[in-house]
JSON list of C-alpha atoms in Angstrom, two decimals:
[
{"chain": "O", "resi": 1, "resn": "UNK", "atom": "CA", "xyz": [-28.90, 40.50, -52.82]},
{"chain": "O", "resi": 2, "resn": "UNK", "atom": "CA", "xyz": [-30.46, 42.52, -50.01]},
{"chain": "O", "resi": 3, "resn": "UNK", "atom": "CA", "xyz": [-27.85, 44.40, -47.96]},
{"chain": "O", "resi": 4, "resn": "UNK", "atom": "CA", "xyz": [-29.22, 43.17, -44.62]},
{"chain": "O", "resi": 5, "resn": "UNK", "atom": "CA", "xyz": [-29.08, 39.55, -45.80]},
{"chain": "O", "resi": 6, "resn": "UNK", "atom": "CA", "xyz": [-25.53, 40.03, -46.98]},
{"chain": "O", "resi": 7, "resn": "UNK", "atom": "CA", "xyz": [-24.40, 41.69, -43.77]},
{"chain": "O", "resi": 8, "resn": "UNK", "atom": "CA", "xyz": [-25.96, 38.90, -41.71]},
{"chain": "O", "resi": 9, "resn": "UNK", "atom": "CA", "xyz": [-24.23, 36.39, -43.92]},
{"chain": "O", "resi": 10, "resn": "UNK", "atom": "CA", "xyz": [-20.95, 38.20, -43.64]},
{"chain": "O", "resi": 11, "resn": "UNK", "atom": "CA", "xyz": [-20.86, 36.92, -40.09]},
{"chain": "O", "resi": 12, "resn": "UNK", "atom": "CA", "xyz": [-19.99, 33.64, -41.75]},
{"chain": "O", "resi": 13, "resn": "UNK", "atom": "CA", "xyz": [-17.13, 35.18, -43.65]},
{"chain": "O", "resi": 14, "resn": "UNK", "atom": "CA", "xyz": [-13.84, 35.16, -41.90]},
{"chain": "O", "resi": 15, "resn": "UNK", "atom": "CA", "xyz": [-10.55, 34.24, -43.26]},
{"chain": "O", "resi": 16, "resn": "UNK", "atom": "CA", "xyz": [-8.10, 31.77, -41.83]},
{"chain": "O", "resi": 17, "resn": "UNK", "atom": "CA", "xyz": [-7.57, 31.12, -38.15]},
{"chain": "O", "resi": 18, "resn": "UNK", "atom": "CA", "xyz": [-5.10, 31.42, -35.37]},
{"chain": "O", "resi": 19, "resn": "UNK", "atom": "CA", "xyz": [-4.99, 28.76, -32.71]},
{"chain": "O", "resi": 20, "resn": "UNK", "atom": "CA", "xyz": [-6.34, 30.13, -29.47]},
{"chain": "O", "resi": 21, "resn": "UNK", "atom": "CA", "xyz": [-7.94, 28.55, -26.46]},
{"chain": "O", "resi": 22, "resn": "UNK", "atom": "CA", "xyz": [-11.16, 29.59, -24.81]},
{"chain": "O", "resi": 23, "resn": "UNK", "atom": "CA", "xyz": [-11.01, 30.75, -21.23]},
{"chain": "O", "resi": 24, "resn": "UNK", "atom": "CA", "xyz": [-11.59, 27.82, -18.87]},
{"chain": "O", "resi": 25, "resn": "UNK", "atom": "CA", "xyz": [-15.29, 27.35, -18.21]},
{"chain": "O", "resi": 26, "resn": "UNK", "atom": "CA", "xyz": [-16.34, 29.79, -20.93]},
{"chain": "O", "resi": 27, "resn": "UNK", "atom": "CA", "xyz": [-18.60, 28.25, -23.59]},
{"chain": "O", "resi": 28, "resn": "UNK", "atom": "CA", "xyz": [-17.35, 28.39, -27.15]},
{"chain": "O", "resi": 29, "resn": "UNK", "atom": "CA", "xyz": [-19.27, 30.18, -29.90]},
{"chain": "O", "resi": 30, "resn": "UNK", "atom": "CA", "xyz": [-19.93, 28.44, -33.20]},
{"chain": "O", "resi": 31, "resn": "UNK", "atom": "CA", "xyz": [-21.54, 29.19, -36.53]},
{"chain": "O", "resi": 32, "resn": "UNK", "atom": "CA", "xyz": [-22.46, 26.84, -39.35]},
{"chain": "O", "resi": 33, "resn": "UNK", "atom": "CA", "xyz": [-23.78, 28.32, -42.56]},
{"chain": "O", "resi": 34, "resn": "UNK", "atom": "CA", "xyz": [-24.56, 27.45, -46.14]},
{"chain": "O", "resi": 35, "resn": "UNK", "atom": "CA", "xyz": [-24.06, 30.03, -48.89]},
{"chain": "O", "resi": 36, "resn": "UNK", "atom": "CA", "xyz": [-25.08, 29.84, -52.51]},
{"chain": "O", "resi": 37, "resn": "UNK", "atom": "CA", "xyz": [-22.76, 31.47, -55.00]},
{"chain": "O", "resi": 38, "resn": "UNK", "atom": "CA", "xyz": [-23.94, 33.18, -58.13]},
{"chain": "O", "resi": 39, "resn": "UNK", "atom": "CA", "xyz": [-24.23, 30.26, -60.62]},
{"chain": "O", "resi": 40, "resn": "UNK", "atom": "CA", "xyz": [-20.80, 29.16, -61.77]},
{"chain": "O", "resi": 41, "resn": "UNK", "atom": "CA", "xyz": [-18.96, 31.40, -59.28]},
{"chain": "O", "resi": 42, "resn": "UNK", "atom": "CA", "xyz": [-18.44, 29.03, -56.33]},
{"chain": "O", "resi": 43, "resn": "UNK", "atom": "CA", "xyz": [-14.65, 28.79, -56.74]},
{"chain": "O", "resi": 44, "resn": "UNK", "atom": "CA", "xyz": [-14.40, 32.58, -57.06]},
{"chain": "O", "resi": 45, "resn": "UNK", "atom": "CA", "xyz": [-16.48, 32.98, -53.89]},
{"chain": "O", "resi": 46, "resn": "UNK", "atom": "CA", "xyz": [-14.26, 30.54, -52.01]},
{"chain": "O", "resi": 47, "resn": "UNK", "atom": "CA", "xyz": [-11.15, 32.38, -53.20]},
{"chain": "O", "resi": 48, "resn": "UNK", "atom": "CA", "xyz": [-12.61, 35.73, -52.12]},
{"chain": "O", "resi": 49, "resn": "UNK", "atom": "CA", "xyz": [-13.46, 34.36, -48.68]},
{"chain": "O", "resi": 50, "resn": "UNK", "atom": "CA", "xyz": [-10.02, 32.83, -48.14]},
{"chain": "O", "resi": 51, "resn": "UNK", "atom": "CA", "xyz": [-7.96, 35.46, -49.97]},
{"chain": "O", "resi": 52, "resn": "UNK", "atom": "CA", "xyz": [-7.30, 37.74, -47.01]},
{"chain": "O", "resi": 53, "resn": "UNK", "atom": "CA", "xyz": [-6.09, 34.90, -44.77]},
{"chain": "O", "resi": 54, "resn": "UNK", "atom": "CA", "xyz": [-5.17, 37.14, -41.85]},
{"chain": "O", "resi": 55, "resn": "UNK", "atom": "CA", "xyz": [-5.05, 36.17, -38.19]},
{"chain": "O", "resi": 56, "resn": "UNK", "atom": "CA", "xyz": [-8.35, 36.57, -36.39]},
{"chain": "O", "resi": 57, "resn": "UNK", "atom": "CA", "xyz": [-7.92, 36.73, -32.61]},
{"chain": "O", "resi": 58, "resn": "UNK", "atom": "CA", "xyz": [-10.16, 34.20, -30.87]},
{"chain": "O", "resi": 59, "resn": "UNK", "atom": "CA", "xyz": [-10.83, 32.07, -33.96]},
{"chain": "O", "resi": 60, "resn": "UNK", "atom": "CA", "xyz": [-10.23, 28.42, -33.10]},
{"chain": "O", "resi": 61, "resn": "UNK", "atom": "CA", "xyz": [-11.42, 26.89, -36.37]},
{"chain": "O", "resi": 62, "resn": "UNK", "atom": "CA", "xyz": [-12.61, 28.19, -39.74]},
{"chain": "O", "resi": 63, "resn": "UNK", "atom": "CA", "xyz": [-13.48, 25.65, -42.43]},
{"chain": "O", "resi": 64, "resn": "UNK", "atom": "CA", "xyz": [-14.88, 26.35, -45.89]},
{"chain": "O", "resi": 65, "resn": "UNK", "atom": "CA", "xyz": [-16.19, 23.27, -47.73]},
{"chain": "O", "resi": 66, "resn": "UNK", "atom": "CA", "xyz": [-17.77, 22.66, -51.12]},
{"chain": "O", "resi": 67, "resn": "UNK", "atom": "CA", "xyz": [-21.26, 21.12, -51.01]},
{"chain": "O", "resi": 68, "resn": "UNK", "atom": "CA", "xyz": [-20.94, 17.71, -52.69]},
{"chain": "O", "resi": 69, "resn": "UNK", "atom": "CA", "xyz": [-24.48, 17.85, -54.12]},
{"chain": "O", "resi": 70, "resn": "UNK", "atom": "CA", "xyz": [-24.79, 21.50, -55.18]},
{"chain": "O", "resi": 71, "resn": "UNK", "atom": "CA", "xyz": [-22.23, 22.96, -57.57]},
{"chain": "O", "resi": 72, "resn": "UNK", "atom": "CA", "xyz": [-22.94, 26.50, -56.36]},
{"chain": "O", "resi": 73, "resn": "UNK", "atom": "CA", "xyz": [-23.07, 25.94, -52.59]},
{"chain": "O", "resi": 74, "resn": "UNK", "atom": "CA", "xyz": [-20.48, 26.12, -49.82]},
{"chain": "O", "resi": 75, "resn": "UNK", "atom": "CA", "xyz": [-20.59, 25.43, -46.10]},
{"chain": "O", "resi": 76, "resn": "UNK", "atom": "CA", "xyz": [-18.67, 27.49, -43.56]},
{"chain": "O", "resi": 77, "resn": "UNK", "atom": "CA", "xyz": [-18.05, 26.16, -40.06]},
{"chain": "O", "resi": 78, "resn": "UNK", "atom": "CA", "xyz": [-16.57, 28.48, -37.44]},
{"chain": "O", "resi": 79, "resn": "UNK", "atom": "CA", "xyz": [-15.52, 28.01, -33.82]},
{"chain": "O", "resi": 80, "resn": "UNK", "atom": "CA", "xyz": [-14.64, 31.02, -31.67]},
{"chain": "O", "resi": 81, "resn": "UNK", "atom": "CA", "xyz": [-13.56, 31.50, -28.08]},
{"chain": "O", "resi": 82, "resn": "UNK", "atom": "CA", "xyz": [-16.48, 33.94, -27.70]},
{"chain": "O", "resi": 83, "resn": "UNK", "atom": "CA", "xyz": [-19.19, 35.74, -29.61]},
{"chain": "O", "resi": 84, "resn": "UNK", "atom": "CA", "xyz": [-17.35, 39.00, -28.87]},
{"chain": "O", "resi": 85, "resn": "UNK", "atom": "CA", "xyz": [-14.24, 37.72, -30.69]},
{"chain": "O", "resi": 86, "resn": "UNK", "atom": "CA", "xyz": [-16.36, 36.80, -33.69]},
{"chain": "O", "resi": 87, "resn": "UNK", "atom": "CA", "xyz": [-18.06, 40.19, -33.72]},
{"chain": "O", "resi": 88, "resn": "UNK", "atom": "CA", "xyz": [-14.70, 41.97, -33.43]},
{"chain": "O", "resi": 89, "resn": "UNK", "atom": "CA", "xyz": [-13.33, 39.98, -36.39]},
{"chain": "O", "resi": 90, "resn": "UNK", "atom": "CA", "xyz": [-15.92, 41.57, -38.67]},
{"chain": "O", "resi": 91, "resn": "UNK", "atom": "CA", "xyz": [-14.16, 44.92, -38.19]},
{"chain": "O", "resi": 92, "resn": "UNK", "atom": "CA", "xyz": [-10.70, 43.67, -39.19]},
{"chain": "O", "resi": 93, "resn": "UNK", "atom": "CA", "xyz": [-9.44, 45.28, -42.42]},
{"chain": "O", "resi": 94, "resn": "UNK", "atom": "CA", "xyz": [-8.67, 41.89, -44.01]},
{"chain": "O", "resi": 95, "resn": "UNK", "atom": "CA", "xyz": [-12.19, 40.62, -43.25]},
{"chain": "O", "resi": 96, "resn": "UNK", "atom": "CA", "xyz": [-13.77, 43.84, -44.55]},
{"chain": "O", "resi": 97, "resn": "UNK", "atom": "CA", "xyz": [-11.76, 43.46, -47.78]},
{"chain": "O", "resi": 98, "resn": "UNK", "atom": "CA", "xyz": [-12.87, 39.84, -48.11]},
{"chain": "O", "resi": 99, "resn": "UNK", "atom": "CA", "xyz": [-16.52, 40.81, -47.62]},
{"chain": "O", "resi": 100, "resn": "UNK", "atom": "CA", "xyz": [-16.20, 43.53, -50.27]},
{"chain": "O", "resi": 101, "resn": "UNK", "atom": "CA", "xyz": [-14.77, 41.05, -52.78]},
{"chain": "O", "resi": 102, "resn": "UNK", "atom": "CA", "xyz": [-17.28, 38.32, -51.97]},
{"chain": "O", "resi": 103, "resn": "UNK", "atom": "CA", "xyz": [-20.53, 40.31, -51.81]},
{"chain": "O", "resi": 104, "resn": "UNK", "atom": "CA", "xyz": [-21.28, 40.28, -55.54]},
{"chain": "O", "resi": 105, "resn": "UNK", "atom": "CA", "xyz": [-20.52, 36.55, -55.72]},
{"chain": "O", "resi": 106, "resn": "UNK", "atom": "CA", "xyz": [-23.12, 35.56, -53.08]},
{"chain": "O", "resi": 107, "resn": "UNK", "atom": "CA", "xyz": [-26.55, 34.68, -54.47]},
{"chain": "O", "resi": 108, "resn": "UNK", "atom": "CA", "xyz": [-28.10, 33.81, -51.11]},
{"chain": "O", "resi": 109, "resn": "UNK", "atom": "CA", "xyz": [-27.60, 32.64, -47.56]},
{"chain": "O", "resi": 110, "resn": "UNK", "atom": "CA", "xyz": [-29.34, 29.28, -47.41]},
{"chain": "O", "resi": 111, "resn": "UNK", "atom": "CA", "xyz": [-28.90, 28.22, -43.79]},
{"chain": "O", "resi": 112, "resn": "UNK", "atom": "CA", "xyz": [-27.24, 29.65, -40.73]},
{"chain": "O", "resi": 113, "resn": "UNK", "atom": "CA", "xyz": [-27.20, 28.41, -37.17]},
{"chain": "O", "resi": 114, "resn": "UNK", "atom": "CA", "xyz": [-25.42, 29.39, -33.97]},
{"chain": "O", "resi": 115, "resn": "UNK", "atom": "CA", "xyz": [-23.91, 26.50, -32.01]},
{"chain": "O", "resi": 116, "resn": "UNK", "atom": "CA", "xyz": [-22.09, 25.88, -28.74]},
{"chain": "O", "resi": 117, "resn": "UNK", "atom": "CA", "xyz": [-19.14, 23.64, -29.67]},
{"chain": "O", "resi": 118, "resn": "UNK", "atom": "CA", "xyz": [-18.22, 21.18, -26.93]},
{"chain": "O", "resi": 119, "resn": "UNK", "atom": "CA", "xyz": [-15.20, 19.34, -28.35]},
{"chain": "O", "resi": 120, "resn": "UNK", "atom": "CA", "xyz": [-13.87, 17.17, -31.13]},
{"chain": "O", "resi": 121, "resn": "UNK", "atom": "CA", "xyz": [-10.70, 16.36, -33.02]},
{"chain": "O", "resi": 122, "resn": "UNK", "atom": "CA", "xyz": [-8.56, 19.47, -33.24]},
{"chain": "O", "resi": 123, "resn": "UNK", "atom": "CA", "xyz": [-10.71, 21.44, -30.82]},
{"chain": "O", "resi": 124, "resn": "UNK", "atom": "CA", "xyz": [-9.77, 22.02, -27.22]},
{"chain": "O", "resi": 125, "resn": "UNK", "atom": "CA", "xyz": [-13.00, 22.91, -25.49]}
]
């Protein structure tokens, strides 16, 4: 996998979350992405992503889900109090360790979009 593609995709890699609230009036920052694991390595990729499970300041939600129709694909949905918090999380030692473990398990980044979350169950916007 190309290094630039992996680094861009690593933006979708975080670990677990800590409950935090966005500043009043500040829009939330969201990411939704689909990753393809090396064939047969989806569970190992999921484990590598979740293994570090350290607190990430500003992370309101981080969900990793198996694609029901593709045995090698996962979806990652993130909600942050700000883009700056997300960017800062990529420098955390636990996140860096997770990226290092996951990089050889990622075949490709299929889809990635930035969103502005506005609310929902479990999300205080």
